[in-house]
Coordinates of C-alpha atoms and ligand atoms in Angstrom, one line a residue:
X24 CA 46.6 -8.2 -6.4
X25 CA 48.2 -11.3 -4.8
X26 CA 45.3 -13.6 -5.7
X27 CA 45.3 -12.2 -9.2
X28 CA 49.0 -12.9 -9.7
X29 CA 48.5 -16.4 -8.3
X30 CA 45.6 -16.9 -10.7
X31 CA 47.8 -15.8 -13.6
X32 CA 50.5 -18.2 -12.7
X33 CA 48.1 -21.1 -12.3
X34 CA 46.5 -20.2 -15.6
X35 CA 49.9 -20.2 -17.2
X36 CA 50.8 -23.6 -15.7
X37 CA 47.6 -25.3 -16.6
X38 CA 47.6 -24.0 -20.1
X39 CA 48.8 -26.6 -22.5
X40 CA 49.9 -24.1 -25.1
X41 CA 51.8 -22.2 -22.6
X42 CA 51.6 -18.8 -24.3
X43 CA 51.1 -15.7 -22.1
X44 CA 48.0 -14.8 -24.2
X45 CA 46.5 -18.1 -23.2
X46 CA 47.4 -17.8 -19.6
X47 CA 45.7 -14.5 -19.3
X48 CA 42.6 -15.9 -21.0
X49 CA 42.4 -18.8 -18.6
X50 CA 42.9 -16.4 -15.6
X51 CA 40.2 -14.1 -16.9
X52 CA 37.8 -16.9 -17.5
X53 CA 38.2 -18.5 -14.1
X54 CA 37.9 -15.1 -12.5
X55 CA 34.6 -14.4 -14.4
X56 CA 33.1 -17.8 -13.6
X57 CA 33.9 -17.4 -9.9
X58 CA 31.5 -14.4 -9.7
X59 CA 27.8 -15.0 -9.6
X60 CA 26.2 -13.9 -12.8
X61 CA 24.3 -11.0 -11.2
X62 CA 27.4 -9.2 -10.1
X63 CA 28.1 -7.7 -13.5
X64 CA 24.5 -7.8 -14.8
X65 CA 22.3 -5.3 -16.4
X66 CA 18.8 -6.0 -15.2
X67 CA 15.9 -4.6 -17.1
X68 CA 12.6 -4.0 -15.4
X69 CA 9.5 -4.7 -17.6
X70 CA 6.1 -3.5 -16.6
X71 CA 4.2 -6.1 -18.5
X72 CA 1.1 -4.1 -19.1
X73 CA 3.2 -1.5 -21.0
X74 CA 5.9 -3.2 -22.9
X75 CA 4.4 -4.9 -25.9
X76 CA 0.8 -6.0 -26.7
X77 CA 0.7 -9.1 -28.9
X78 CA -3.1 -9.6 -29.2
X79 CA -4.5 -6.2 -29.8
X80 CA -6.3 -5.6 -26.5
X81 CA -4.2 -2.6 -25.7
X82 CA -2.5 -4.3 -22.8
X83 CA 1.0 -5.7 -22.9
X84 CA 1.5 -9.4 -22.4
X85 CA 4.1 -12.2 -22.2
X86 CA 4.1 -13.1 -25.9
X87 CA 4.8 -9.4 -26.5
X88 CA 7.9 -9.6 -24.3
X89 CA 9.0 -12.8 -26.1
X90 CA 8.7 -10.9 -29.4
X91 CA 11.0 -8.2 -28.1
X92 CA 13.8 -10.5 -26.8
X93 CA 16.1 -9.8 -29.7
X94 CA 15.9 -6.1 -29.0
X95 CA 16.8 -6.7 -25.3
X96 CA 19.7 -9.0 -26.4
X97 CA 21.0 -6.3 -28.7
X98 CA 20.7 -3.7 -25.9
X99 CA 22.9 -5.9 -23.8
X100 CA 20.5 -6.9 -21.1
X101 CA 21.4 -9.9 -18.9
X102 CA 18.1 -10.4 -17.1
X103 CA 14.6 -9.1 -17.1
X104 CA 12.5 -8.6 -14.0
X105 CA 8.9 -8.8 -14.9
X106 CA 6.5 -6.9 -12.6
X107 CA 3.7 -9.2 -11.4
X108 CA 1.9 -11.1 -14.2
X109 CA 0.0 -13.4 -11.9
X110 CA -3.8 -13.6 -11.8
X111 CA -5.0 -10.4 -10.2
X112 CA -8.1 -8.2 -10.0
X113 CA -5.6 -5.4 -11.0
X114 CA -6.5 -3.0 -8.3
X115 CA -2.8 -2.3 -7.9
X116 CA -2.1 -3.5 -11.5
X117 CA -0.9 -6.9 -10.5
X118 CA 0.6 -6.2 -7.0
X119 CA -2.7 -7.6 -5.7
X120 CA -2.2 -11.3 -6.5
X121 CA -5.2 -13.7 -6.4
X122 CA -3.2 -16.8 -7.4
X123 CA 0.6 -17.0 -7.0
X124 CA 1.1 -20.0 -9.2
X125 CA -0.4 -19.0 -12.5
X126 CA -0.4 -16.3 -15.1
X127 CA -3.2 -13.8 -15.6
X128 CA -5.1 -14.7 -18.8
X129 CA -4.7 -11.0 -19.7
X130 CA -0.9 -11.7 -20.0
X131 CA -1.1 -15.2 -21.3
X132 CA -0.6 -18.7 -19.9
X133 CA 2.0 -20.7 -18.0
X134 CA 2.9 -22.2 -21.4
X135 CA 3.6 -18.7 -22.7
X136 CA 5.7 -18.1 -19.6
X137 CA 7.7 -21.3 -20.2
X138 CA 8.2 -20.3 -23.9
X139 CA 9.3 -16.8 -22.8
X140 CA 11.9 -18.2 -20.3
X141 CA 13.1 -20.8 -22.9
X142 CA 13.5 -18.1 -25.6
X143 CA 15.2 -15.8 -23.2
X144 CA 17.6 -18.5 -22.2
X145 CA 18.6 -19.0 -25.8
X146 CA 19.7 -15.4 -25.8
X147 CA 21.4 -15.6 -22.4
X148 CA 18.7 -13.5 -20.7
X149 CA 17.5 -14.6 -17.3
X150 CA 14.0 -14.1 -16.0
X151 CA 13.4 -12.7 -12.5
X152 CA 9.9 -12.8 -11.0
X153 CA 8.3 -10.3 -8.8
X154 CA 7.5 -11.8 -5.4
X155 CA 4.8 -9.9 -3.5
X156 CA 5.0 -11.5 -0.1
X157 CA 3.7 -8.9 2.3
X158 CA 0.1 -9.2 1.1
X159 CA -2.2 -11.0 -1.3
X160 CA -5.3 -9.8 -3.1
X161 CA -8.5 -9.9 -1.0
X162 CA -9.7 -12.2 -3.8
X163 CA -7.0 -14.8 -3.0
X164 CA -8.5 -18.1 -1.8
X165 CA -6.4 -17.8 1.3
X166 CA -8.0 -14.6 2.3
X167 CA -11.5 -15.7 1.3
X168 CA -11.1 -18.6 3.7
X169 CA -9.4 -16.5 6.4
X170 CA -12.2 -13.9 6.3
X171 CA -15.0 -16.5 6.5
X172 CA -14.9 -17.1 10.2
X173 CA -12.7 -16.7 13.3
X174 CA -12.2 -20.5 13.5
X175 CA -11.4 -21.7 9.9
X176 CA -8.0 -23.3 9.3
X177 CA -6.5 -20.1 7.8
X178 CA -8.1 -17.8 10.3
X179 CA -4.7 -16.7 11.5
X180 CA -3.1 -16.3 8.0
X181 CA -3.7 -12.5 8.0
X182 CA -3.4 -9.8 10.6
X183 CA -6.8 -9.7 12.3
X184 CA -7.6 -7.7 15.4
X185 CA -10.6 -6.5 17.4
X186 CA -11.5 -2.9 17.2
X187 CA -10.9 -0.6 20.2
X188 CA -14.7 -0.1 20.4
X189 CA -17.7 0.2 18.1
X190 CA -16.5 1.7 14.8
X191 CA -13.0 2.2 16.1
X192 CA -10.0 0.5 14.5
X193 CA -7.4 -1.2 16.7
X194 CA -5.0 1.8 16.5
X195 CA -4.0 4.8 14.5
X196 CA -1.8 3.1 11.9
X197 CA -2.1 4.4 8.4
X198 CA -1.9 2.7 5.0
X199 CA 0.9 4.1 2.9
X200 CA -1.8 4.5 0.1
X201 CA -3.9 6.7 2.3
X202 CA -6.2 6.6 5.4
X203 CA -6.6 3.9 8.1
X204 CA -4.6 0.7 7.6
X205 CA -7.5 -1.3 9.1
X206 CA -10.6 -2.5 7.3
X207 CA -13.6 -3.8 9.1
X208 CA -15.0 -7.3 8.2
X209 CA -18.6 -7.8 9.5
X210 CA -18.4 -11.6 9.3
X211 CA -15.6 -11.8 11.7
X212 CA -16.6 -8.6 13.5
X213 CA -12.9 -7.8 13.3
X214 CA -10.5 -5.6 11.4
X215 CA -7.8 -6.8 9.0
X216 CA -4.5 -4.9 8.4
X217 CA -3.4 -3.6 5.0
X218 CA -0.3 -1.5 4.6
X219 CA -1.2 -0.9 1.0
X220 CA -4.7 -0.8 -0.6
X221 CA -7.8 -2.2 1.2
X222 CA -7.8 -4.9 -1.4
X223 CA -4.3 -6.0 -0.3
X224 CA -4.6 -7.6 3.1
X225 CA -1.2 -8.2 4.9
X226 CA -0.2 -11.8 5.4
X227 CA 0.6 -12.8 9.0
X228 CA 4.3 -13.7 8.9
X229 CA 4.2 -14.6 12.5
X230 CA 2.4 -17.7 11.5
X231 CA 4.8 -20.4 10.4
X232 CA 2.2 -21.9 8.0
X233 CA 2.3 -18.7 6.0
X234 CA 6.0 -18.9 5.6
X235 CA 5.8 -22.5 4.6
X236 CA 3.1 -21.8 2.0
X237 CA 4.9 -18.8 0.6
X238 CA 8.3 -20.7 0.4
X239 CA 6.5 -23.5 -1.5
X240 CA 5.2 -21.0 -3.9
X241 CA 8.7 -19.6 -4.5
X242 CA 10.0 -23.2 -5.1
X243 CA 7.3 -23.6 -7.7
X244 CA 8.9 -20.8 -9.7
X245 CA 12.5 -21.8 -9.0
X246 CA 11.7 -25.3 -10.2
X247 CA 10.4 -23.6 -13.4
X248 CA 13.8 -22.1 -13.9
X249 CA 13.4 -18.5 -12.9
X250 CA 16.7 -16.8 -12.0
X251 CA 15.5 -15.3 -8.8
X252 CA 13.1 -12.8 -7.3
X253 CA 12.6 -9.1 -6.8
X254 CA 11.0 -9.1 -3.3
X255 CA 8.3 -6.5 -3.2
X256 CA 8.0 -4.1 -0.3
X257 CA 10.0 -6.6 1.7
X258 CA 10.6 -4.4 4.8
X259 CA 6.9 -4.4 5.5
X260 CA 6.5 -8.1 6.3
X261 CA 6.1 -7.6 10.1
X262 CA 4.3 -5.2 12.3
X263 CA 4.9 -4.5 16.0
X264 CA 2.7 -7.0 17.9
X265 CA 2.1 -4.5 20.7
X266 CA -0.1 -2.6 18.3
X267 CA 0.8 0.7 20.1
X268 CA -0.2 3.8 18.2
X269 CA 2.4 5.3 15.8
X270 CA 3.8 8.7 16.8
X271 CA 1.8 11.5 15.3
X272 CA 4.0 14.1 13.6
X273 CA 3.2 17.7 12.7
X274 CA 1.3 18.4 9.4
X275 CA -0.8 16.3 7.0
X276 CA 0.2 13.9 4.3
X277 CA -0.8 14.0 0.6
X278 CA -4.0 12.1 1.5
X279 CA -5.0 14.6 4.1
X280 CA -4.2 12.2 7.0
X281 CA -2.0 13.4 9.9
X282 CA 1.7 12.6 9.4
X283 CA 2.8 9.6 11.4
X284 CA 6.0 7.7 11.9
X285 CA 6.0 4.2 10.5
X286 CA 8.5 2.6 12.8
X287 CA 6.0 0.0 14.2
X288 CA 4.9 -0.9 10.7
X289 CA 8.1 -1.5 8.7
X290 CA 11.7 -2.5 8.8
X291 CA 11.2 -4.7 11.9
X292 CA 14.2 -7.0 12.9
X293 CA 12.0 -10.1 12.4
X294 CA 12.2 -9.6 8.6
X295 CA 15.8 -10.7 8.7
X296 CA 15.1 -14.1 10.1
X297 CA 12.7 -14.8 7.2
X298 CA 15.2 -13.6 4.7
X299 CA 18.0 -15.8 6.1
X300 CA 15.8 -18.8 5.7
X301 CA 14.8 -17.7 2.2
X302 CA 18.5 -17.3 1.3
X303 CA 19.2 -20.9 2.5
X304 CA 16.2 -22.2 0.5
X305 CA 17.3 -20.4 -2.7
X306 CA 20.8 -21.6 -2.2
X307 CA 19.7 -25.2 -2.5
X308 CA 19.2 -24.4 -6.3
X309 CA 22.0 -24.3 -8.8
X310 CA 23.1 -21.2 -10.8
X311 CA 23.1 -18.5 -8.1
X312 CA 19.4 -17.7 -7.9
X313 CA 19.3 -14.0 -7.0
X314 CA 17.3 -12.3 -4.2
X315 CA 16.8 -8.7 -4.9
X316 CA 15.0 -6.5 -2.4
X317 CA 12.8 -3.5 -2.8
X318 CA 14.4 -1.7 0.1
X319 CA 13.6 1.9 0.6
X320 CA 15.6 2.5 3.8
X321 CA 16.7 5.6 5.7
X322 CA 20.5 5.1 5.3
X323 CA 23.2 2.8 4.1
X324 CA 23.7 1.3 7.6
X325 CA 20.2 -0.1 7.4
X326 CA 20.8 -1.2 3.8
X327 CA 23.8 -3.2 5.0
X328 CA 21.6 -5.2 7.3
X329 CA 19.6 -6.5 4.4
X330 CA 22.8 -8.1 2.9
X331 CA 23.3 -9.8 6.3
X332 CA 26.1 -7.3 7.3
X333 CA 29.4 -9.1 7.6
X334 CA 27.7 -12.5 7.4
X335 CA 26.4 -11.9 3.9
X336 CA 23.6 -14.4 4.5
X337 CA 20.6 -12.4 3.4
X338 CA 19.8 -10.7 0.1
X339 CA 22.3 -10.6 -2.7
X340 CA 21.1 -7.2 -3.9
X341 CA 18.9 -5.0 -1.7
X342 CA 18.3 -2.0 -3.9
X343 CA 20.3 1.1 -3.0
X344 CA 17.7 3.9 -3.1
X345 CA 20.1 6.4 -1.6
X346 CA 21.9 7.2 -4.8
X347 CA 19.2 7.2 -7.5
X348 CA 16.2 8.6 -5.6
X349 CA 17.0 10.7 -2.7
X350 CA 19.5 13.5 -3.4
X351 CA 19.1 16.5 -5.5
X352 CA 21.5 16.9 -8.4
X353 CA 24.5 17.8 -6.2
X354 CA 28.0 16.5 -6.8
X355 CA 29.0 16.3 -3.1
X356 CA 25.8 14.4 -2.2
X357 CA 26.2 11.9 -5.0
X358 CA 29.9 11.4 -4.3
X359 CA 29.1 10.7 -0.7
X360 CA 26.3 8.3 -1.4
X361 CA 28.2 6.4 -4.1
X362 CA 31.2 6.1 -1.7
X363 CA 29.0 4.9 1.1
X364 CA 27.7 2.2 -1.2
X365 CA 31.2 1.2 -1.9
X366 CA 32.6 1.3 1.7
X367 CA 29.8 0.7 4.2
X368 CA 28.3 -2.6 3.1
X369 CA 30.9 -5.0 4.3
X370 CA 32.2 -5.9 0.8
X371 CA 28.8 -6.7 -0.5
X372 CA 27.8 -5.6 -4.0
X373 CA 25.8 -2.5 -4.6
X374 CA 22.7 -2.3 -6.7
X375 CA 21.9 1.2 -8.0
X376 CA 18.6 2.1 -9.5
X377 CA 17.4 5.4 -10.8
X378 CA 14.0 4.5 -12.2
X379 CA 11.1 2.1 -11.6
X380 CA 7.3 1.9 -12.0
X381 CA 6.6 3.8 -8.8
X382 CA 8.5 7.1 -9.3
X383 CA 8.6 9.8 -12.0
X384 CA 11.4 8.9 -14.3
X385 CA 14.8 10.3 -13.4
X386 CA 14.9 12.8 -16.3
X387 CA 11.7 14.3 -14.9
X388 CA 13.0 14.4 -11.3
X389 CA 16.5 15.6 -12.0
X390 CA 16.0 17.5 -15.2
X391 CA 16.3 21.3 -15.3
X392 CA 14.2 21.7 -18.5
X393 CA 17.1 22.7 -20.6
X394 CA 19.7 20.0 -20.2
X395 CA 17.5 17.0 -19.5
X396 CA 19.2 14.8 -22.1
X397 CA 22.7 15.6 -20.8
X398 CA 21.6 15.0 -17.2
X399 CA 20.1 11.7 -18.1
X400 CA 23.2 10.6 -20.1
X401 CA 25.3 11.5 -17.1
X402 CA 23.2 9.5 -14.7
X403 CA 23.5 6.5 -17.1
X404 CA 27.2 6.9 -16.9
X405 CA 27.0 6.5 -13.1
X406 CA 24.7 3.5 -13.4
X407 CA 26.9 1.6 -15.9
X408 CA 30.5 2.6 -15.0
X409 CA 30.5 2.3 -11.2
X410 CA 30.9 -1.2 -9.7
X411 CA 27.2 -1.5 -9.1
X412 CA 24.9 -4.1 -10.7
X413 CA 22.8 -2.0 -12.9
X414 CA 19.0 -2.0 -12.7
X415 CA 17.1 -0.1 -15.4
X416 CA 13.5 0.5 -16.2
X417 CA 12.0 -0.1 -19.7
X418 CA 12.0 3.1 -21.8
X419 CA 14.9 4.7 -19.9
X420 CA 17.1 3.8 -22.8
X421 CA 15.1 6.0 -25.2
X422 CA 14.5 8.8 -22.7
X423 CA 10.8 8.1 -22.4
X424 CA 9.0 10.9 -20.8
X425 CA 6.9 11.0 -17.6
X426 CA 3.4 12.0 -18.6
X427 CA 1.5 13.0 -15.5
X428 CA -2.3 13.0 -15.8
X429 CA -3.7 16.5 -16.1
X430 CA -7.2 15.7 -14.6
X431 CA -8.5 13.3 -12.0
X432 CA -10.8 11.7 -14.6
X433 CA -7.8 10.4 -16.5
X434 CA -6.1 8.7 -13.5
X435 CA -5.9 4.9 -13.4
X436 CA -3.7 4.4 -10.4
X437 CA -6.0 4.5 -7.3
X438 CA -3.6 6.5 -5.2
X439 CA -3.8 9.2 -7.8
X440 CA -7.6 9.3 -7.3
X441 CA -7.5 9.2 -3.5
X442 CA -4.7 11.8 -3.4
X443 CA -5.6 14.1 -6.2
X444 CA -4.3 16.7 -6.8
X445 CA -1.4 16.4 -4.3
X446 CA -0.7 12.8 -5.3
X447 CA -1.3 12.2 -9.0
X448 CA -0.4 8.5 -8.9
X449 CA 2.1 6.5 -10.9
X450 CA 0.5 6.4 -14.4
X451 CA 3.1 8.9 -15.7
X452 CA 6.0 6.5 -15.6
X453 CA 3.9 3.5 -16.8
X454 CA 3.0 4.7 -20.4
X455 CA 3.4 2.2 -23.3
X456 CA 6.8 1.5 -24.6
X457 CA 7.6 3.6 -27.7
X458 CA 8.9 1.3 -30.4
X459 CA 8.2 3.4 -33.6
X460 CA 6.3 6.3 -35.0
X461 CA 3.2 4.3 -36.1
X462 CA -0.2 3.8 -34.4
X463 CA 0.2 3.3 -30.6
X464 CA 4.0 3.7 -31.1
X465 CA 4.2 0.1 -32.2
X466 CA 3.2 -1.1 -28.7
X467 CA -0.2 -2.3 -29.9
X468 CA -2.3 -2.6 -33.1
X469 CA -5.1 -1.2 -31.0
X470 CA -5.1 2.7 -30.8
X471 CA -6.9 2.4 -27.5
X472 CA -4.1 1.5 -25.2
X473 CA -4.6 1.0 -21.4
X474 CA -2.7 4.2 -20.8
X475 CA -2.3 6.8 -23.5
X476 CA 1.0 6.7 -25.4
X477 CA 3.1 9.7 -24.6
X478 CA 2.8 12.7 -26.9
X479 CA 6.4 12.6 -28.1
X480 CA 6.4 9.1 -29.5
X481 CA 6.9 10.1 -33.1
X482 CA 10.3 11.5 -32.2
X483 CA 11.2 9.4 -29.1
X484 CA 11.1 5.8 -30.1
X485 CA 13.4 2.8 -30.6
X486 CA 13.3 2.9 -34.4
X487 CA 14.2 6.6 -34.7
X488 CA 16.9 6.4 -32.0
X489 CA 18.5 3.4 -33.6
X490 CA 19.4 5.5 -36.6
X491 CA 20.7 8.5 -34.6
X492 CA 24.3 8.1 -33.3
X493 CA 23.7 10.7 -30.7
X494 CA 20.5 9.2 -29.3
X495 CA 20.0 8.1 -25.7
X496 CA 19.5 4.6 -27.0
X497 CA 23.0 4.5 -28.6
X498 CA 24.5 6.0 -25.4
X499 CA 23.0 3.2 -23.4
X500 CA 24.3 0.6 -25.9
X501 CA 27.7 2.1 -25.8
X502 CA 28.0 2.1 -22.0
X503 CA 26.5 -1.4 -21.6
X504 CA 28.9 -2.8 -24.3
X505 CA 31.9 -1.1 -22.6
X506 CA 30.9 -2.4 -19.2
X507 CA 30.9 -5.9 -20.6
X508 CA 34.0 -5.8 -22.7
X509 CA 36.4 -3.5 -20.8
X510 CA 38.0 -5.5 -17.9
X511 CA 38.4 -2.3 -15.8
X512 CA 34.8 -1.4 -16.1
X513 CA 33.6 -5.0 -15.9
X514 CA 35.3 -5.8 -12.6
X515 CA 38.0 -3.2 -11.7
X516 CA 38.6 -1.7 -8.3
X517 CA 37.0 1.7 -7.9
X518 CA 38.5 4.8 -6.3
X519 CA 37.1 8.3 -6.0
X520 CA 39.2 11.1 -7.5
X521 CA 39.3 14.8 -6.9
X522 CA 37.1 14.5 -3.9
X523 CA 37.0 18.2 -3.1
X524 CA 35.5 19.1 -6.4
X525 CA 32.1 20.8 -5.9
X526 CA 30.8 20.3 -9.4
X527 CA 32.3 17.1 -10.8
X528 CA 32.2 13.5 -9.4
X529 CA 35.0 11.4 -10.7
X530 CA 36.5 8.0 -10.1
X531 CA 38.9 5.5 -11.5
X532 CA 38.4 1.8 -12.2
X533 CA 41.5 -0.3 -12.3
X534 CA 41.6 -3.6 -14.1
X535 CA 43.4 -6.7 -12.8
X536 CA 46.1 -6.1 -15.4
X537 CA 46.7 -2.5 -14.1
X538 CA 44.8 -0.7 -16.9
X539 CA 43.0 2.4 -15.6
X540 CA 39.8 4.0 -16.7
X541 CA 38.8 7.4 -15.5
X542 CA 35.2 8.5 -15.3
X543 CA 34.0 12.1 -14.7
X544 CA 30.5 13.4 -14.4
X545 CA 29.6 17.0 -14.3
X546 CA 26.7 18.2 -12.1
X547 CA 26.5 21.7 -13.4
X548 CA 25.5 23.7 -16.5
X549 CA 28.8 25.6 -16.4
X550 CA 31.6 24.1 -18.5
X551 CA 34.2 22.4 -16.3
X552 CA 37.9 21.6 -16.6
X553 CA 39.3 18.9 -14.3
X554 CA 42.7 17.5 -13.7
X555 CA 43.5 13.9 -12.7
X556 CA 47.1 13.9 -13.4
X557 CA 48.4 14.0 -9.8
X558 CA 45.7 11.7 -8.5
X559 CA 46.8 9.1 -11.1
X560 CA 50.4 9.6 -10.1
X561 CA 52.0 11.1 -13.2
X562 CA 52.5 14.3 -15.2
X563 CA 51.6 14.8 -18.8
X564 CA 49.5 11.6 -18.9
X565 CA 47.0 11.2 -21.6
X566 CA 43.9 9.1 -22.0
X567 CA 41.8 7.9 -24.9
X568 CA 38.1 8.7 -24.8
X569 CA 35.9 5.7 -24.9
X570 CA 32.6 7.5 -24.4
X571 CA 31.7 11.1 -23.8
X572 CA 28.3 12.8 -23.4
X573 CA 27.0 16.3 -23.1
X574 CA 28.2 17.8 -26.4
X575 CA 31.1 20.2 -26.9
X576 CA 34.5 19.9 -25.3
X577 CA 35.2 16.2 -25.9
X578 CA 38.3 15.1 -27.8
X579 CA 39.4 11.7 -28.8
X580 CA 42.7 12.0 -26.9
X581 CA 42.5 13.9 -23.6
X582 CA 45.3 15.4 -21.5
X583 CA 44.6 14.3 -18.0
X584 CA 45.8 17.7 -16.8
X585 CA 42.8 19.4 -18.3
X586 CA 39.8 17.3 -19.1
X587 CA 36.9 19.5 -20.4
X588 CA 33.3 18.7 -19.6
X589 CA 30.4 20.5 -21.2
X590 CA 27.1 21.2 -19.3
X591 CA 26.3 18.1 -17.3
X592 CA 28.8 16.2 -19.5
X593 CA 30.4 12.9 -18.7
X594 CA 33.4 11.1 -20.0
X595 CA 34.8 7.6 -19.8
X596 CA 38.5 7.5 -20.9
X597 CA 41.3 4.9 -20.8
X598 CA 44.6 6.1 -19.4
X599 CA 47.4 5.6 -21.9
Ligands
LIG622 C1 5.8 -2.0 -4.2 C2 5.5 -1.9 -5.7 C3 4.3 -1.0 -5.9 C4 3.1 -1.6 -5.2 C5 3.4 -1.9 -3.7 C6 2.4 -2.7 -3.1 O1 6.2 -0.8 -3.7 O2 6.6 -1.6 -6.4 O3 4.0 -0.8 -7.2 O4 2.0 -0.7 -5.3 O5 4.7 -2.5 -3.5 O6 2.5 -4.0 -3.6
LIG623 CA1 -2.5 -8.0 -24.7

């Protein structure tokens, strides 16, 4: 509060016109510009194969993304993160990179990329690249060289080890994509380590030459003007050098392997040294280049370390996977996890995420089959009206379905083939974007798209939802616009309300000028009535509804003594 008032006074004094209106405007502007852009951003993940095909081969591409920038602008997106579009044999659909400093011809050229970033910039949209640093493709020139002998200059760029004996890998470590993490190479008569597919050998981050080469590659993209990186699988950079066996746990995993701990294979402290150096490197560039981490971690204390704890010298935004992925739809659990993200990260800024290209969409995971839309709308309320930076996945905004393959023969994602039927792979959440009701949903002129378009595309698509005021698309637009324009939602302090409530999670956001917004989200199908009067320190207070989801029970003016919420409803209201 103190600094705010000082800001106001300074604004007032420096303002030549001297009116209060002007002073506030100066104060607000300086406050906004002091924040890095990513703090209030809506970041939109694009899976490039599936967003828009521009040349009729049934696979999305960069020119397709460029064609759709006006749509993204209209939605209110500040930045796009593009999943890997580098040259790749596509074993892991781009996460197996064979050349870090180019674009796969399937997606276009570097010139197309430059045009995309330039056109995005005109619309105030930044471009974030996916940086896959744990591994390369086995077709990357670095690996070809490394695998060629035990003595070549890059022989130590990957994790090579002798077997325990003939036909025996160095230890019991497993790949997270199934079976042994070691692959034998006859030329070297050694094994190489791969935490993911066999075709994704892990780089040896204990070798300083690797870090040097990778940082140079990151500079190549930073020099090209990218706004930052989403760091793929970043906790997997290092492995325990002792190579001791992992603990064997009871039972079998989805691939039929024994369950094992992964503590020697991920989240090693050495990762943080690399990240600190990467942070310093990125900070030599202007405009707050952002470092986002793909950080599936056991708890918020571990998450805090990826920010650099109280030093704040590591990632800007390690993804919080506690809120959007772990819990079941339970009010107490969500309240706890949202509060943790607010209070246990040393004042860093949370990044919530409910959907991505690796998990069934949230409507599928949290839906009860009856109230899926209301549930999805309520989750969007959490995403856009807490303090968090918002990360969304293409198609969330139209409630695109998850279409799980029904037979092994249909599966494209290799883990779905190895793990069938217990693991059906990630095709379900990667289906083509549904733009309209025409052939291939407007995604491609080619009816044969790389994954089939979901069955509901005639009803669920951008064109149809644009015309329907009650659509998911319009709910997203409304929330995103509010978050941008309303000072309390944009940057206000956040406080949990009614914390004993078993069904409803609620909070307030307070703007610098004292204006208060209340948000309430119901986690049950039973209608709820909640009271915020006492919590907000008054009696008979009213509020004006800015947005409400879930159907019945919403009025324009609400009495804060009894706010009604329909099944899984949510409300955003400004206290009068
Ligand atoms: C990350 C990606 C996933 C990929 C894996 C290996 O988890 O999100 O799609 O398969 O890393 O690169
Ligand atoms: Ca194409």
